[in-house]
Amino acid sequence: MTENEGKNKQKGSKQKKFKLYKPRKKKSVEEDAAIQYLQAQYDKIVPDEIKTFKDLPLSQKTLKGLKENNYITPTEIQKQAIGYALQGKDILGAAKTGSGKTLAFLIPILENLFCKKWTRLDGVGALVISPTRELAYQIYETLRKVGYLHDFSVGLIIGGQNLKFERKRMDQMNILICTPGRLLQHMDENPLFDCNHLQILVLDEADRCLDMGFAATMNAIIENLPPERQTLLFSATQTKSVKDLARLSLSFPTYVAPHEQAETVTPESLQQSYIVCEIDEKLGILWSFIKNHLKQKVLVFMATCKQVKYTYDLFCKLRPGVSLLALYGTLHQEKREKIYNEFCRKSNVVLFATDLASRGLDFPRVNWVIQMDCPEDVETYIHRAGRTARGVFGKGEGLLMLLPNEEKFVEDLKNRKIPINKISVDPSKVVAPQRKIEALLSDNTELKQTAQRAFVNYLKSVFLMKNKEIFNVQLLDTDAYARSLGLIVPPRIRFMHKYQKNNVAIKQPENDEGDKVVEKLKAKANDDEGSDQSASSDESEEEEVIPEPKKKAERTKAEIPKFDFHNNDDSDEDDFLQVKNANIDIETDPVEEEPSKTKKKSKPLTKAAVAKKILKKKIKVNTTVKFTDDGEAIQDEKRDLKSELAKQLNDENIGGIDIEKAKELLQEEDKFDKIRFREKVKAKHKEEKRKLKNKKKEEMGEKDDFGSQSESDGPDLSWLPDPDKVYGKKEDDNDDGSNSGGDKDSFRSNDEEGSQDESDDEQIYHRPAKRKLVESKGIPQESVAPRKVKKIQDISSSLSVQEAEALAMRLLQKK
Ligand code: ADP
Ligand code: MG
């Protein structure tokens, strides 16, 4: 007994009320013993001897979870993979679609963490990565059902969900089911996210997770994971690429492929056939097929989102008599979930989908999988077709529509052990509602635009296909295809015209970058993540499957195809285009039907472009005539330019618009302008000073006048005694007359101010103006010059009695 256990025992005996304590301890001991027993059995597992799940050394909780969900007998992949996984080996699991790979990795996860007595406090113990949100959701649901008796917390981490909600709970999660983009987002941004104790990593649809579409994201994720972990990879089309395995630090994984020796790579209960038809017959055949299979569950794959959207919108309006659904990446997450659940639930229903739905999704009881457009490769075909005939007793049929030039694809299928038979369509049973479609489109501009987009995007998807032996856009009868969609006037396919003009042969890009582009396209063809960007608006987006686009400058000419796409620019952009947008400059503008409209909506001209045009035509526009200060017209402004650069440019006679040169020139000229301006200001000041001096002189004269004026208008003071005689001559007094006294004061003050203030000119200038104003208002000068009066009073008060009497007498005589 350890120290801790002793303490616990003491506590337990004191507090008998805690009834739960004792059983818990007992349980813990029992659990330890059970774990030890189970672990001891791991090396004894013989896959061929396993009949039921009970034959595997699994915990009671897992066994009960399996049983309650009717999982009694393990499938082949489960029998073989679970044993190795329990032993802690890395696994490369390959098994047919619908063969039960999900449980083959979920059971080992539960057991691994159970044996390690993983608790909420231990953090993330297992990580399952899925390429699409729907698949992640499906895995999450299966885990919840099977592992409900375990105490682990499970988190579904996918884009389009509430990021804040996920963020807060990240540190409490033990098992995470996620899509790559969102997982990386948490790794980068969420401080609560910690996967340092990760025990087991699973990649479902591993080849897809590891392909070019997810390369950058996956590499970043793997970098963040502890190298000491168990790794399980599962797919129906497993990667054996040494490169891929090295990325995951898998040097010697156990390869588990129970169906490797099987006659077919697709489920035996899947009946596969193909038809060859013309491009304009496809829609009619599909319509007729649906009308003839109203009581069935049908899944229709198309190449692009826009085709899915158009076919869905159109068929809804045509009312075939069965429920219709559409699932594609650019839909909002909530809608995606709703549609996914609805298609799972319903039995008579048609789902139009992109390759978003091609991987891993386990829709129950799908009767038919129709591949309306040729898949880009055999792997895509296998996954699409594998949405039917799933599980132990599942049955289903697949129909592939091929254009005559695509029939070569069948060889590839057969070479990969895919049994597929050619069938023909009874023309009498094909009823294309052509007239109705045209009428609908003429009435509904929105639908017409959707049709136009579907048309253009399909052509683009064909153009971008890697396998040029099978996909040749030039062989397509585009006019007939447009008509079949209800478009009387085929939309312009600018990228094709430009391409043809440039006479660039359509061929598979030979350089590495070309391969990457096609790989990225593959990523998009599967439609899952990149499209999520527009689907979820509130958060920074998860499924950015595209590696960072190279900067324009970084791209070599060879990497840039010599064509551009003129695609619609609406928000739910087609996946293919998003991929290409990330790598190539694709001009996007609305799909146009009439050529005239194209011109109207052409690229807006920049000011520089307009100016250049005008220069070329030698048109003189908006010429301005400038004048000097003296009113003389400046004939050639350039003649006034003083800088060396201006002379140089003039000599060289450089024409055109060189913004940089013009800027340099202006800066040079600016220096000369500043000097000129300073000189002008100086001259102005000089002139003002000169004027002011003259004014002062005049003012002095005016003051004399003032005296004379007062003489004429006011009382004559000439009779007053000479102050020099009265007070005696002051030594410092240069000015004469009593008037000067007041003025003298004012000037002195002005001089003082002037000594402090540089703008003395102005001060000196204003004061006389004030006086003038007073005069102009007709106010007697005496009233504004009280000091004068005061001086007189002062004089009289200082006189002797005799002098005062004499003064009074004189005054009286005068009167
Ligand atoms: P895969 O991933 O190989 O395509 P899934 O794991 O999605 O296949 O399983 C396909 C279907 O088979 C599912 O509906 C699943 O419930 C069912 N299934 C899986 N294992 C068993 C089993 N042992 N017994 C019965 N049904 C099973
Ligand atoms: Mg699967």
Coordinates of N, CA, C and O in Angstrom, one line a residue, residues 174-312:
N174 N -10.3 16.0 -24.6 CA -9.4 14.8 -24.6 C -9.2 14.3 -26.0 O -8.1 13.9 -26.4
I175 N -10.3 14.3 -26.8 CA -10.3 13.8 -28.1 C -10.8 14.9 -29.0 O -11.9 15.4 -28.8
L176 N -10.0 15.2 -30.0 CA -10.5 16.3 -31.0 C -10.7 15.7 -32.3 O -9.8 15.0 -32.9
I177 N -11.8 16.0 -32.9 CA -12.1 15.6 -34.3 C -12.1 16.9 -35.1 O -12.9 17.8 -34.8
C178 N -11.2 17.1 -36.0 CA -11.1 18.4 -36.6 C -10.8 18.3 -38.1 O -10.4 17.3 -38.7
T179 N -11.0 19.5 -38.7 CA -10.6 19.7 -40.1 C -9.2 20.5 -40.0 O -9.0 21.2 -39.1
P180 N -8.4 20.3 -41.0 CA -7.0 20.8 -40.9 C -6.9 22.4 -40.6 O -6.2 22.8 -39.7
G181 N -7.7 23.1 -41.4 CA -7.6 24.6 -41.3 C -7.9 25.1 -39.9 O -7.2 25.9 -39.3
R182 N -9.1 24.6 -39.4 CA -9.5 25.0 -38.1 C -8.6 24.6 -37.0 O -8.3 25.4 -36.0
L183 N -8.0 23.4 -37.1 CA -7.1 22.9 -36.1 C -5.9 23.8 -36.1 O -5.4 24.3 -35.0
L184 N -5.4 24.2 -37.2 CA -4.2 25.0 -37.3 C -4.5 26.4 -36.7 O -3.6 27.0 -36.0
Q185 N -5.7 26.9 -37.0 CA -6.1 28.2 -36.4 C -6.0 28.1 -34.9 O -5.5 29.1 -34.3
H186 N -6.5 27.1 -34.3 CA -6.4 27.0 -32.8 C -4.9 26.9 -32.4 O -4.5 27.4 -31.4
M187 N -4.2 26.1 -33.1 CA -2.7 25.9 -32.8 C -2.0 27.3 -32.8 O -1.2 27.6 -31.9
D188 N -2.4 28.1 -33.8 CA -1.8 29.4 -33.9 C -2.3 30.4 -33.0 O -1.5 31.3 -32.4
E189 N -3.6 30.4 -32.7 CA -4.2 31.6 -32.0 C -4.6 31.3 -30.6 O -4.8 32.2 -29.8
N190 N -4.9 30.1 -30.3 CA -5.5 29.8 -29.0 C -4.5 29.4 -27.9 O -3.9 28.3 -28.0
P191 N -4.3 30.2 -26.9 CA -3.3 29.9 -25.9 C -3.7 28.7 -25.1 O -2.9 28.1 -24.4
L192 N -5.0 28.4 -25.1 CA -5.5 27.2 -24.3 C -5.2 25.9 -25.0 O -5.3 24.8 -24.4
F193 N -4.9 26.0 -26.3 CA -4.7 24.7 -27.0 C -3.3 24.2 -26.7 O -2.3 24.8 -26.9
D194 N -3.3 22.9 -26.3 CA -2.0 22.3 -25.9 C -2.1 20.8 -26.3 O -2.9 20.1 -25.8
C195 N -1.3 20.4 -27.3 CA -1.3 19.0 -27.7 C 0.0 18.4 -27.4 O 0.4 17.4 -28.1
N196 N 0.7 18.9 -26.4 CA 2.1 18.3 -26.1 C 2.0 16.9 -25.6 O 3.0 16.2 -25.6
H197 N 0.9 16.5 -25.1 CA 0.8 15.2 -24.5 C 0.0 14.2 -25.4 O -0.5 13.2 -25.0
L198 N -0.1 14.6 -26.7 CA -0.8 13.8 -27.7 C -0.3 12.4 -27.7 O 0.9 12.2 -27.8
Q199 N -1.2 11.4 -27.7 CA -0.8 10.0 -27.7 C -1.0 9.4 -29.1 O -0.2 8.5 -29.5
I200 N -2.1 9.8 -29.7 CA -2.5 9.1 -31.0 C -3.0 10.1 -32.0 O -3.8 11.0 -31.7
L201 N -2.5 10.0 -33.2 CA -2.9 10.9 -34.3 C -3.5 10.1 -35.4 O -2.9 9.0 -35.8
V202 N -4.7 10.5 -35.9 CA -5.4 9.7 -36.9 C -5.6 10.6 -38.1 O -6.2 11.7 -37.9
L203 N -5.3 10.2 -39.3 CA -5.7 10.9 -40.5 C -6.7 10.0 -41.2 O -6.3 9.0 -41.7
D204 N -8.0 10.5 -41.2 CA -9.0 9.7 -42.0 C -8.9 10.3 -43.4 O -8.7 11.5 -43.6
E205 N -9.1 9.5 -44.4 CA -8.9 9.9 -45.8 C -7.5 10.4 -45.9 O -7.3 11.6 -46.4
A206 N -6.6 9.7 -45.5 CA -5.2 10.1 -45.3 C -4.6 10.7 -46.6 O -3.9 11.7 -46.6
D207 N -4.8 10.0 -47.7 CA -4.2 10.5 -49.0 C -4.7 11.8 -49.3 O -4.0 12.7 -49.8
R208 N -6.0 12.1 -49.0 CA -6.5 13.4 -49.3 C -6.0 14.5 -48.3 O -5.6 15.6 -48.7
C209 N -5.8 14.1 -47.1 CA -5.2 15.0 -46.1 C -3.8 15.4 -46.5 O -3.4 16.5 -46.2
L210 N -3.1 14.4 -47.1 CA -1.7 14.7 -47.3 C -1.4 15.2 -48.8 O -0.3 15.4 -49.1
D211 N -2.5 15.3 -49.6 CA -2.2 15.8 -50.9 C -1.9 17.3 -51.0 O -2.0 18.0 -49.9
M212 N -1.7 17.8 -52.2 CA -1.2 19.2 -52.3 C -2.2 20.2 -51.7 O -1.8 21.2 -51.2
G213 N -3.4 19.9 -51.8 CA -4.4 20.8 -51.3 C -4.3 21.2 -49.8 O -4.5 22.3 -49.4
F214 N -3.9 20.2 -49.1 CA -3.7 20.5 -47.6 C -2.2 20.6 -47.2 O -1.9 20.7 -46.0
A215 N -1.3 20.5 -48.2 CA 0.1 20.4 -47.8 C 0.6 21.4 -46.8 O 1.1 21.0 -45.8
A216 N 0.4 22.6 -47.1 CA 0.9 23.7 -46.2 C 0.3 23.6 -44.8 O 1.1 23.6 -43.8
T217 N -1.0 23.4 -44.8 CA -1.7 23.3 -43.5 C -1.2 22.1 -42.7 O -0.9 22.2 -41.5
M218 N -1.2 21.0 -43.4 CA -0.8 19.8 -42.7 C 0.6 19.8 -42.2 O 0.9 19.3 -41.1
N219 N 1.5 20.3 -43.0 CA 2.9 20.4 -42.6 C 3.0 21.3 -41.3 O 3.8 20.9 -40.4
A220 N 2.3 22.4 -41.3 CA 2.3 23.2 -40.1 C 1.7 22.5 -38.9 O 2.3 22.6 -37.8
I221 N 0.7 21.7 -39.1 CA 0.1 21.0 -38.0 C 1.1 19.9 -37.4 O 1.3 19.9 -36.2
I222 N 1.7 19.2 -38.4 CA 2.6 18.1 -38.0 C 3.8 18.7 -37.2 O 4.2 18.1 -36.2
E223 N 4.2 19.9 -37.6 CA 5.3 20.5 -36.9 C 5.0 20.8 -35.4 O 5.9 20.8 -34.5
N224 N 3.7 21.0 -35.2 CA 3.3 21.3 -33.8 C 3.0 20.1 -32.9 O 2.7 20.3 -31.7
L225 N 3.1 18.9 -33.5 CA 2.7 17.7 -32.7 C 4.0 17.1 -32.2 O 5.0 17.1 -32.8
P226 N 3.8 16.5 -31.0 CA 5.0 15.8 -30.4 C 5.4 14.6 -31.3 O 4.5 13.8 -31.7
P227 N 6.6 14.4 -31.5 CA 7.0 13.2 -32.4 C 6.8 11.9 -31.8 O 6.6 10.9 -32.5
E228 N 6.8 11.8 -30.5 CA 6.5 10.5 -29.8 C 5.1 10.3 -29.7 O 4.4 10.7 -28.7
R229 N 4.5 9.7 -30.7 CA 3.1 9.4 -30.7 C 2.8 8.3 -31.6 O 3.6 7.9 -32.4
Q230 N 1.6 7.8 -31.5 CA 1.2 6.7 -32.5 C 0.4 7.4 -33.6 O -0.4 8.3 -33.3
T231 N 0.7 6.9 -34.8 CA 0.0 7.5 -36.0 C -0.8 6.5 -36.8 O -0.2 5.5 -37.1
L232 N -2.0 6.8 -37.1 CA -2.8 5.8 -37.9 C -3.3 6.6 -39.1 O -3.9 7.6 -39.0
L233 N -3.1 6.0 -40.3 CA -3.6 6.5 -41.5 C -4.6 5.6 -42.2 O -4.3 4.4 -42.3
F234 N -5.7 6.1 -42.6 CA -6.8 5.3 -43.2 C -7.3 5.9 -44.4 O -7.5 7.1 -44.5
S235 N -7.5 5.1 -45.4 CA -8.2 5.5 -46.7 C -8.5 4.3 -47.5 O -7.9 3.3 -47.4
A236 N -9.5 4.5 -48.5 CA -9.8 3.5 -49.4 C -8.7 3.5 -50.5 O -8.5 2.5 -51.2
T237 N -8.1 4.6 -50.7 CA -7.0 4.8 -51.7 C -5.8 5.3 -51.0 O -5.5 6.5 -51.0
Q238 N -5.2 4.4 -50.2 CA -4.1 4.8 -49.3 C -2.9 5.3 -50.0 O -2.5 4.7 -51.1
T239 N -2.3 6.2 -49.4 CA -1.0 6.7 -49.9 C 0.1 5.7 -49.5 O 0.1 5.2 -48.3
K240 N 1.0 5.4 -50.4 CA 2.2 4.6 -50.0 C 3.5 5.5 -50.3 O 4.6 5.0 -50.2
S241 N 3.2 6.7 -50.5 CA 4.3 7.6 -50.9 C 5.2 7.8 -49.7 O 4.8 8.1 -48.6
V242 N 6.5 7.4 -50.0 CA 7.5 7.5 -48.9 C 7.6 8.9 -48.4 O 7.8 9.2 -47.2
K243 N 7.4 9.9 -49.3 CA 7.5 11.3 -49.0 C 6.4 11.6 -47.9 O 6.7 12.3 -46.9
D244 N 5.2 11.2 -48.2 CA 4.1 11.4 -47.3 C 4.4 10.8 -45.9 O 4.1 11.4 -44.9
L245 N 4.9 9.6 -45.9 CA 5.2 8.9 -44.7 C 6.3 9.6 -43.9 O 6.2 9.7 -42.7
A246 N 7.3 10.0 -44.6 CA 8.4 10.7 -44.0 C 7.9 12.0 -43.3 O 8.4 12.4 -42.2
R247 N 7.0 12.7 -44.0 CA 6.4 13.9 -43.4 C 5.8 13.7 -42.0 O 5.8 14.5 -41.2
L248 N 5.3 12.5 -41.9 CA 4.6 12.1 -40.6 C 5.6 11.4 -39.7 O 5.1 10.8 -38.6
S249 N 6.8 11.3 -40.0 CA 7.8 10.6 -39.3 C 7.5 9.1 -39.1 O 7.7 8.5 -38.1
L250 N 6.9 8.6 -40.2 CA 6.5 7.1 -40.1 C 7.6 6.3 -40.9 O 7.6 6.3 -42.1
S251 N 8.5 5.7 -40.2 CA 9.5 5.0 -40.9 C 9.1 3.5 -41.2 O 9.2 3.0 -42.3
F252 N 8.5 2.9 -40.2 CA 8.1 1.5 -40.4 C 6.6 1.2 -40.0 O 6.4 0.5 -39.0
P253 N 5.7 1.8 -40.7 CA 4.3 1.6 -40.3 C 3.8 0.2 -40.7 O 4.4 -0.4 -41.6
T254 N 2.9 -0.3 -40.0 CA 2.3 -1.6 -40.4 C 1.2 -1.4 -41.4 O 0.3 -0.6 -41.2
Y255 N 1.4 -2.0 -42.6 CA 0.5 -1.8 -43.7 C -0.6 -2.8 -43.5 O -0.4 -4.1 -43.6
V256 N -1.8 -2.4 -43.4 CA -3.0 -3.2 -43.2 C -3.9 -3.0 -44.4 O -4.6 -2.0 -44.5
A257 N -4.0 -4.0 -45.2 CA -4.9 -3.9 -46.4 C -5.6 -5.2 -46.7 O -5.2 -6.0 -47.5
P258 N -6.7 -5.4 -46.0 CA -7.4 -6.7 -46.1 C -7.9 -7.0 -47.5 O -8.1 -8.2 -47.8
H259 N -8.1 -6.0 -48.3 CA -8.7 -6.2 -49.6 C -7.7 -6.2 -50.7 O -8.1 -6.1 -51.9
E260 N -6.5 -6.2 -50.4 CA -5.4 -6.0 -51.4 C -5.5 -7.1 -52.4 O -5.3 -6.9 -53.6
Q261 N -5.8 -8.3 -52.0 CA -5.9 -9.4 -53.0 C -7.3 -9.6 -53.5 O -7.5 -10.5 -54.3
A262 N -8.2 -8.7 -53.2 CA -9.6 -8.9 -53.7 C -9.6 -8.6 -55.2 O -8.7 -8.0 -55.7
E263 N -10.6 -9.2 -55.8 CA -10.7 -9.0 -57.3 C -11.1 -7.6 -57.7 O -10.8 -7.2 -58.8
T264 N -11.7 -6.9 -56.8 CA -12.1 -5.5 -57.1 C -11.7 -4.6 -56.0 O -11.7 -5.0 -54.8
V265 N -11.5 -3.4 -56.4 CA -11.2 -2.4 -55.3 C -12.4 -1.7 -54.8 O -12.4 -1.0 -53.8
T266 N -13.5 -1.9 -55.5 CA -14.8 -1.3 -55.1 C -15.6 -2.4 -54.4 O -15.3 -3.6 -54.6
P267 N -16.6 -2.0 -53.6 CA -17.4 -3.1 -52.9 C -18.0 -4.0 -53.9 O -18.5 -3.6 -55.0
E268 N -18.1 -5.3 -53.5 CA -18.6 -6.3 -54.5 C -20.1 -6.1 -54.7 O -20.6 -6.4 -55.8
S269 N -20.7 -5.5 -53.8 CA -22.2 -5.3 -53.9 C -22.5 -4.1 -54.7 O -23.7 -3.7 -54.8
L270 N -21.5 -3.5 -55.2 CA -21.7 -2.2 -56.0 C -21.7 -2.6 -57.5 O -20.7 -3.1 -58.0
Q271 N -22.8 -2.3 -58.1 CA -23.0 -2.6 -59.6 C -22.7 -1.3 -60.4 O -23.3 -0.3 -60.1
Q272 N -21.7 -1.4 -61.2 CA -21.2 -0.2 -61.9 C -21.4 -0.2 -63.4 O -21.1 -1.2 -64.0
S273 N -21.9 0.9 -63.9 CA -22.1 0.9 -65.4 C -21.8 2.4 -65.9 O -21.8 3.3 -65.1
Y274 N -21.6 2.5 -67.1 CA -21.4 3.8 -67.7 C -22.1 3.9 -69.0 O -22.4 2.9 -69.7
I275 N -22.4 5.1 -69.4 CA -23.0 5.4 -70.7 C -22.1 6.5 -71.4 O -21.4 7.3 -70.7
V276 N -22.2 6.4 -72.7 CA -21.5 7.5 -73.5 C -22.5 8.3 -74.2 O -23.4 7.8 -74.8
C277 N -22.5 9.6 -74.0 CA -23.5 10.5 -74.6 C -22.8 11.8 -75.0 O -21.7 12.1 -74.6
E278 N -23.6 12.6 -75.7 CA -23.1 13.9 -76.1 C -23.3 14.9 -74.9 O -24.2 14.6 -74.1
I279 N -22.6 15.9 -74.9 CA -22.6 16.9 -73.8 C -24.1 17.5 -73.7 O -24.5 17.7 -72.6
D280 N -24.7 17.7 -74.8 CA -26.0 18.3 -74.7 C -27.2 17.3 -74.3 O -28.3 17.7 -74.1
E281 N -26.8 16.1 -74.2 CA -27.8 15.1 -73.8 C -27.8 14.8 -72.3 O -28.8 14.3 -71.8
K282 N -26.8 15.3 -71.6 CA -26.6 14.9 -70.2 C -27.8 15.4 -69.3 O -28.3 14.6 -68.5
L283 N -28.2 16.6 -69.5 CA -29.2 17.1 -68.6 C -30.6 16.4 -68.8 O -31.2 16.1 -67.8
G284 N -30.9 16.1 -70.1 CA -32.1 15.4 -70.4 C -32.1 14.0 -69.8 O -33.1 13.5 -69.2
I285 N -30.9 13.4 -69.9 CA -30.8 12.0 -69.4 C -31.0 12.0 -67.8 O -31.7 11.2 -67.3
L286 N -30.3 13.0 -67.2 CA -30.5 13.1 -65.7 C -31.9 13.3 -65.3 O -32.4 12.6 -64.4
W287 N -32.6 14.2 -66.1 CA -34.0 14.5 -65.8 C -34.8 13.2 -65.9 O -35.6 12.9 -65.0
S288 N -34.6 12.5 -67.0 CA -35.4 11.3 -67.2 C -35.1 10.3 -66.2 O -36.0 9.5 -65.8
F289 N -33.8 10.1 -65.8 CA -33.4 9.2 -64.8 C -34.2 9.4 -63.5 O -34.7 8.5 -62.9
I290 N -34.2 10.7 -63.1 CA -34.8 11.1 -61.8 C -36.3 10.7 -61.9 O -36.9 10.2 -61.0
K291 N -36.9 11.1 -63.0 CA -38.3 10.9 -63.2 C -38.7 9.4 -63.2 O -39.8 9.0 -62.8
N292 N -37.7 8.5 -63.6 CA -37.9 7.1 -63.5 C -37.5 6.4 -62.2 O -37.6 5.2 -62.1
H293 N -36.9 7.2 -61.3 CA -36.4 6.6 -60.0 C -36.9 7.4 -58.9 O -36.2 7.8 -58.0
L294 N -38.2 7.7 -58.9 CA -38.8 8.6 -57.9 C -38.8 8.0 -56.5 O -38.9 8.7 -55.5
K295 N -38.7 6.7 -56.4 CA -38.8 6.1 -55.1 C -37.4 5.6 -54.6 O -37.3 4.7 -53.8
Q296 N -36.4 6.3 -55.1 CA -35.1 5.9 -54.8 C -34.3 7.0 -54.2 O -34.6 8.2 -54.3
K297 N -33.2 6.7 -53.5 CA -32.3 7.7 -53.0 C -31.1 7.8 -53.9 O -30.3 6.8 -54.1
V298 N -31.0 9.0 -54.5 CA -30.0 9.2 -55.6 C -29.0 10.3 -55.2 O -29.4 11.3 -54.7
L299 N -27.7 10.0 -55.5 CA -26.7 11.0 -55.2 C -26.1 11.3 -56.6 O -25.5 10.4 -57.2
V300 N -26.1 12.6 -57.0 CA -25.6 13.0 -58.3 C -24.3 13.9 -58.1 O -24.4 14.9 -57.5
F301 N -23.2 13.4 -58.7 CA -22.0 14.2 -58.6 C -21.8 15.1 -59.8 O -21.9 14.6 -60.9
M302 N -21.4 16.3 -59.6 CA -21.1 17.2 -60.8 C -19.7 17.8 -60.5 O -19.3 17.9 -59.4
A303 N -19.2 18.4 -61.6 CA -17.8 18.9 -61.5 C -17.7 20.2 -60.7 O -16.7 20.4 -60.0
T304 N -18.7 21.1 -60.7 CA -18.5 22.4 -60.1 C -19.7 22.8 -59.2 O -20.8 22.3 -59.5
C305 N -19.5 23.7 -58.3 CA -20.6 24.2 -57.5 C -21.7 24.8 -58.3 O -22.9 24.7 -58.0
K306 N -21.3 25.6 -59.3 CA -22.3 26.3 -60.1 C -23.2 25.4 -60.9 O -24.4 25.6 -61.0
Q307 N -22.7 24.2 -61.3 CA -23.5 23.2 -62.0 C -24.5 22.7 -61.0 O -25.7 22.5 -61.3
V308 N -24.0 22.4 -59.8 CA -24.9 21.8 -58.8 C -26.0 22.8 -58.5 O -27.2 22.5 -58.5
K309 N -25.6 24.1 -58.3 CA -26.6 25.1 -58.0 C -27.7 25.3 -59.1 O -28.9 25.3 -58.8
Y310 N -27.2 25.3 -60.4 CA -28.1 25.5 -61.5 C -29.0 24.3 -61.6 O -30.3 24.5 -61.7
T311 N -28.5 23.1 -61.6 CA -29.3 21.9 -61.8 C -30.4 21.9 -60.7 O -31.5 21.6 -60.9
Y312 N -29.9 22.2 -59.5 CA -30.9 22.1 -58.3 C -32.0 23.2 -58.5 O -33.2 22.9 -58.5

